[in-house]
PDB file of C-alpha atoms in Angstrom:
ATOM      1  CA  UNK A   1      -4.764  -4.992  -3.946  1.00  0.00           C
ATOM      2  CA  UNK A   2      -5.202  -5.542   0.186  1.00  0.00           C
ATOM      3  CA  UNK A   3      -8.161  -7.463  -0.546  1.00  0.00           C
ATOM      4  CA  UNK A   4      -6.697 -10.016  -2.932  1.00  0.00           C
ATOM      5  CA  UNK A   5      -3.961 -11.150   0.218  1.00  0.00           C
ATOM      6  CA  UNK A   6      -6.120 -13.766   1.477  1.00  0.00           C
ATOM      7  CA  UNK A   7      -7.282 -15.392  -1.206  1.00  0.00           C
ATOM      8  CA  UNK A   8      -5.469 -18.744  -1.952  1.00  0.00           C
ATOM      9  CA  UNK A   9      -7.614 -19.382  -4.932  1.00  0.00           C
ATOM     10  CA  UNK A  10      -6.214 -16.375  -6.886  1.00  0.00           C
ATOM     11  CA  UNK A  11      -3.765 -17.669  -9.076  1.00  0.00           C
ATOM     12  CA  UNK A  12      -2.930 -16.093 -12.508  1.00  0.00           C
ATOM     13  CA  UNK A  13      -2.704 -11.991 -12.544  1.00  0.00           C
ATOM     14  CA  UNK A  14      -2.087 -10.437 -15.740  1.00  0.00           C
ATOM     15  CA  UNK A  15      -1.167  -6.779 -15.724  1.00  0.00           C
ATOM     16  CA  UNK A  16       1.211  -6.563 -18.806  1.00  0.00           C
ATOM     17  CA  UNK A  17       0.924  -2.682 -20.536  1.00  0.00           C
ATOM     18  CA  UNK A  18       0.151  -0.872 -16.854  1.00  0.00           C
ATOM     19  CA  UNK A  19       2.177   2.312 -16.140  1.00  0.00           C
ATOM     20  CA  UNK A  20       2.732   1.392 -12.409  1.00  0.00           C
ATOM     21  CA  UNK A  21       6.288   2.053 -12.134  1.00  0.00           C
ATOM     22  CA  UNK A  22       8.687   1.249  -9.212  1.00  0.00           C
ATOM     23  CA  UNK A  23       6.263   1.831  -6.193  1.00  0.00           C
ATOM     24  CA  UNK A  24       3.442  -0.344  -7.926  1.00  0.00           C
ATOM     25  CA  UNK A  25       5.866  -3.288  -8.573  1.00  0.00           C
ATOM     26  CA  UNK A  26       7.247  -3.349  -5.295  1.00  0.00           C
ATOM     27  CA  UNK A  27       3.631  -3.269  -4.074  1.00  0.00           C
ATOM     28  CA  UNK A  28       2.718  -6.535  -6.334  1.00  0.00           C
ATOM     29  CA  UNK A  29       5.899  -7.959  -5.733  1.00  0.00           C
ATOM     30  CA  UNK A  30       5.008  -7.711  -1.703  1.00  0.00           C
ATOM     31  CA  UNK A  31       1.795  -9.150  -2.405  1.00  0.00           C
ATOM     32  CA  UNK A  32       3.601 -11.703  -4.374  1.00  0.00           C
ATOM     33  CA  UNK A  33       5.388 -12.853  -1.376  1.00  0.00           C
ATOM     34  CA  UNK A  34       3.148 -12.889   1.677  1.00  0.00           C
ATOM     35  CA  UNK A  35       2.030 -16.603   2.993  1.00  0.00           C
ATOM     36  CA  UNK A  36      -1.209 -15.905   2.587  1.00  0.00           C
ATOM     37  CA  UNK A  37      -1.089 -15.080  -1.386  1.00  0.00           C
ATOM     38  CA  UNK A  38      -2.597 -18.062  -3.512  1.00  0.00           C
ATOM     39  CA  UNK A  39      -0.692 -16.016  -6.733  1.00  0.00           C
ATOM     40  CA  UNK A  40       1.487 -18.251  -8.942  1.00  0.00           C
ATOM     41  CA  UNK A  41       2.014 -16.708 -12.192  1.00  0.00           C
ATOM     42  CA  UNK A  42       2.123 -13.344 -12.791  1.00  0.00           C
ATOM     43  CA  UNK A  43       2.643 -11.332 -16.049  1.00  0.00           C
ATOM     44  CA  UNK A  44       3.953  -7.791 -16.278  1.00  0.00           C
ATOM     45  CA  UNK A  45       5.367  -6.915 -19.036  1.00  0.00           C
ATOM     46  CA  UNK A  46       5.718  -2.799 -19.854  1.00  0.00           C
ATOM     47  CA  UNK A  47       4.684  -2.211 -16.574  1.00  0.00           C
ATOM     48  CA  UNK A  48       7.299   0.164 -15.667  1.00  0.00           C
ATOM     49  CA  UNK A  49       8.131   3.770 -16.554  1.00  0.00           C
ATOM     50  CA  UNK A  50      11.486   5.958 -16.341  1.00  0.00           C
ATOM     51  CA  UNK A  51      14.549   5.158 -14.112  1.00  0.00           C
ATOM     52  CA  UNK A  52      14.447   1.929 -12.230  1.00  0.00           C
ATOM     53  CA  UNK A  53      15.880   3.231  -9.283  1.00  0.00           C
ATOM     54  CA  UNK A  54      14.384   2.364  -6.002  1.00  0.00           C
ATOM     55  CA  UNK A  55      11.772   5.092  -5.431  1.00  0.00           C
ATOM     56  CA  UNK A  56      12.604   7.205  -7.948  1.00  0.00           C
ATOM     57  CA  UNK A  57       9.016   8.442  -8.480  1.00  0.00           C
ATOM     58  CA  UNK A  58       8.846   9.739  -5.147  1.00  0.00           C
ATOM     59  CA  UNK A  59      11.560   9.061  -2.600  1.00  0.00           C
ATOM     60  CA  UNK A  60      10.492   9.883   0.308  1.00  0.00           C
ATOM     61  CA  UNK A  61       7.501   7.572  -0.072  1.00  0.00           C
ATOM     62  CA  UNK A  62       9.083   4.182  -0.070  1.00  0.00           C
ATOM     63  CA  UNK A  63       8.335   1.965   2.455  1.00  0.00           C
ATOM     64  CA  UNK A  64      10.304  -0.083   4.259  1.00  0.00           C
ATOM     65  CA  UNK A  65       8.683  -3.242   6.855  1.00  0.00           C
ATOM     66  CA  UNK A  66      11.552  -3.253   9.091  1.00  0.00           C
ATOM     67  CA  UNK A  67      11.598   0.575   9.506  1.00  0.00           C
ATOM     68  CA  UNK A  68       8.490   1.813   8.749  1.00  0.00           C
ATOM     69  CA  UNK A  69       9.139   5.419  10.699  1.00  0.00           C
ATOM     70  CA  UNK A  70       9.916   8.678   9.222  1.00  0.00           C
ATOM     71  CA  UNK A  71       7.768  11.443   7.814  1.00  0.00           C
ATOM     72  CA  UNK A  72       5.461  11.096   5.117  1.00  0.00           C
ATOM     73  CA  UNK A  73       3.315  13.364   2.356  1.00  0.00           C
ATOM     74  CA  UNK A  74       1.141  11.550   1.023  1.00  0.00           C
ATOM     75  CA  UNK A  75      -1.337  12.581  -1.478  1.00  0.00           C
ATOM     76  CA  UNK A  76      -4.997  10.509  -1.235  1.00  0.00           C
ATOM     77  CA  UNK A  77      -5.520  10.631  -4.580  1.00  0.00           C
ATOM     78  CA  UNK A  78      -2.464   8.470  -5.095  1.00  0.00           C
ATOM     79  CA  UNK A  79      -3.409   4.975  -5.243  1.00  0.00           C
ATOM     80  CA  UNK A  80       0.644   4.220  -3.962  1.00  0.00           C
ATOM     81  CA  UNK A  81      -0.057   6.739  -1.558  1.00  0.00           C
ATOM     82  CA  UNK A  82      -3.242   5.045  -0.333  1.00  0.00           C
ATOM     83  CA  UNK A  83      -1.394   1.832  -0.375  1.00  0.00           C
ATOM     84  CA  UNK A  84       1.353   3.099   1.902  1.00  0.00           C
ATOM     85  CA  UNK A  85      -1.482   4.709   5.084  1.00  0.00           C
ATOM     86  CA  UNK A  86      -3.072   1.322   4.646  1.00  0.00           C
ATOM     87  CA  UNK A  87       0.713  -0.473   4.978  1.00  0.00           C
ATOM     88  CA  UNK A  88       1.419   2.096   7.840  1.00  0.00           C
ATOM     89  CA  UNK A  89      -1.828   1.371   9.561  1.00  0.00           C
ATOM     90  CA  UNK A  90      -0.949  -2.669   9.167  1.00  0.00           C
ATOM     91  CA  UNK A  91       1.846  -2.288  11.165  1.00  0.00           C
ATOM     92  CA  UNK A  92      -0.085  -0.291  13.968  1.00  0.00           C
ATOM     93  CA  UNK A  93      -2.212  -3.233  14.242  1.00  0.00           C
ATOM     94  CA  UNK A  94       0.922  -5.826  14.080  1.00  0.00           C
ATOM     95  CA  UNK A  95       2.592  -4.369  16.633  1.00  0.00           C
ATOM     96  CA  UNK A  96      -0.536  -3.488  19.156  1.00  0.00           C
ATOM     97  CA  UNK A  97       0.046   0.453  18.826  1.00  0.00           C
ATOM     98  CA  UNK A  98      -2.688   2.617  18.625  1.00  0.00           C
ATOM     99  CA  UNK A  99      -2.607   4.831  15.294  1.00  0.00           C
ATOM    100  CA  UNK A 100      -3.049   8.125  17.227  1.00  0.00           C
ATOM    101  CA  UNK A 101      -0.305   7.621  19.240  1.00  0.00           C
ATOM    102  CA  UNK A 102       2.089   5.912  15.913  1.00  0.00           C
ATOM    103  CA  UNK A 103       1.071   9.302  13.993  1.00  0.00           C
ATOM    104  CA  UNK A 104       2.381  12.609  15.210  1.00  0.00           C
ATOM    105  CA  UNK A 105       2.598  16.091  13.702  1.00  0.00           C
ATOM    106  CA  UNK A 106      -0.786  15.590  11.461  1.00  0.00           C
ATOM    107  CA  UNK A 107      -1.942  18.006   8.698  1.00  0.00           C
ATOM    108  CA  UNK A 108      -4.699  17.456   6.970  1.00  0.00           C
ATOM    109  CA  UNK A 109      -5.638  20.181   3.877  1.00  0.00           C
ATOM    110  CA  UNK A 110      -9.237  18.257   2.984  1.00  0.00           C
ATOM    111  CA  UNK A 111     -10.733  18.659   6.683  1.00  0.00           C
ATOM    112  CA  UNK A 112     -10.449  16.842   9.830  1.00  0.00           C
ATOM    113  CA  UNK A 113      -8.144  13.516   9.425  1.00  0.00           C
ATOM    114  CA  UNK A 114      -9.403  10.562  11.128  1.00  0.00           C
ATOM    115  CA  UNK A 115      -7.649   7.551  11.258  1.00  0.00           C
ATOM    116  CA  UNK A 116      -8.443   4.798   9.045  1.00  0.00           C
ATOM    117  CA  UNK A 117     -11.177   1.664  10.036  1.00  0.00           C
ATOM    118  CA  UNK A 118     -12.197  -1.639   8.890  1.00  0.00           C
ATOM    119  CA  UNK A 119     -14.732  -2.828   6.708  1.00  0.00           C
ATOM    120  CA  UNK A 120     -16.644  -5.524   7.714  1.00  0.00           C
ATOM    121  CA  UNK A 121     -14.169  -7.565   5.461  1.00  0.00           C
ATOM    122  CA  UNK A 122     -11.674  -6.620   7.298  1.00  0.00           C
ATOM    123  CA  UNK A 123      -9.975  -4.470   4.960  1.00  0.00           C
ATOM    124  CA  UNK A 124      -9.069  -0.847   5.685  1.00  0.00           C
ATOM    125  CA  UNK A 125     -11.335   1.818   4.086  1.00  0.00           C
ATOM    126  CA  UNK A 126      -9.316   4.461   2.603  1.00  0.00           C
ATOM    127  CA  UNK A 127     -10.214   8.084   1.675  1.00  0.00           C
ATOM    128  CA  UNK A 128      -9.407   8.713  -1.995  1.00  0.00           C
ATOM    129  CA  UNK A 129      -8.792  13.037  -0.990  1.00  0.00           C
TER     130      UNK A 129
END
């Protein structure tokens, strides 16, 4: 979804019959929102699955822009999950702080971790484990 941001031309989404719950429509409704989002119509109809309450799929996972700190589990084969290190590596960049020192108390169970880079997009390549 990162890579659609920046592209003004991008008008008319349809995602109607997608099982993306809470966490997925808060991601598309942030995407909806940003400046930079060309998106004027949007169509999502059965999109969502169980209790609407904020984060109920996994609440410890919900991100919030205006306090993005707190601990995290995140699962790579998540594509929420993948959203949210991407999201939590956005701010790093926002705010001019280095991800090594905005990540403490790392443990990785696939290997080394390394931080996240960019593309030569621009957009931030994400492990999928």
């Amino acid at each position: 979804h990162s890579h659609r941001e920046h592209h003004l031309n991008f008008r008319d989404l349809n995602i109607s019959d997608n099982a993306l719950g809470v966490n997925g429509l808060r991601s598309i409704l942030r995407l909806l929102a940003r400046d930079t989002s060309g998106l004027v119509k949007l169509q999502m109809e059965h999109c969502a699955q169980g209790n609407l309450e904020a984060g109920e799929e996994d609440p410890r996972q919900v991100f919030s822009v205006t306090s993005p700190g707190g601990r995290y589990s995140l699962d790579l084969s998540r594509p929420y999950h993948r959203a949210l290190l991407r999201m939590l590596h956005k701010t790093c960049e926002r705010f001019a702080c280095k991800p090594q020192l905005a990540f403490q108390d790392l443990v990785s169970h696939s290997g080394p971790y390394h931080h996240l880079k960019k593309d030569e997009q621009g957009l931030w390549v994400t492990p999928k484990q």
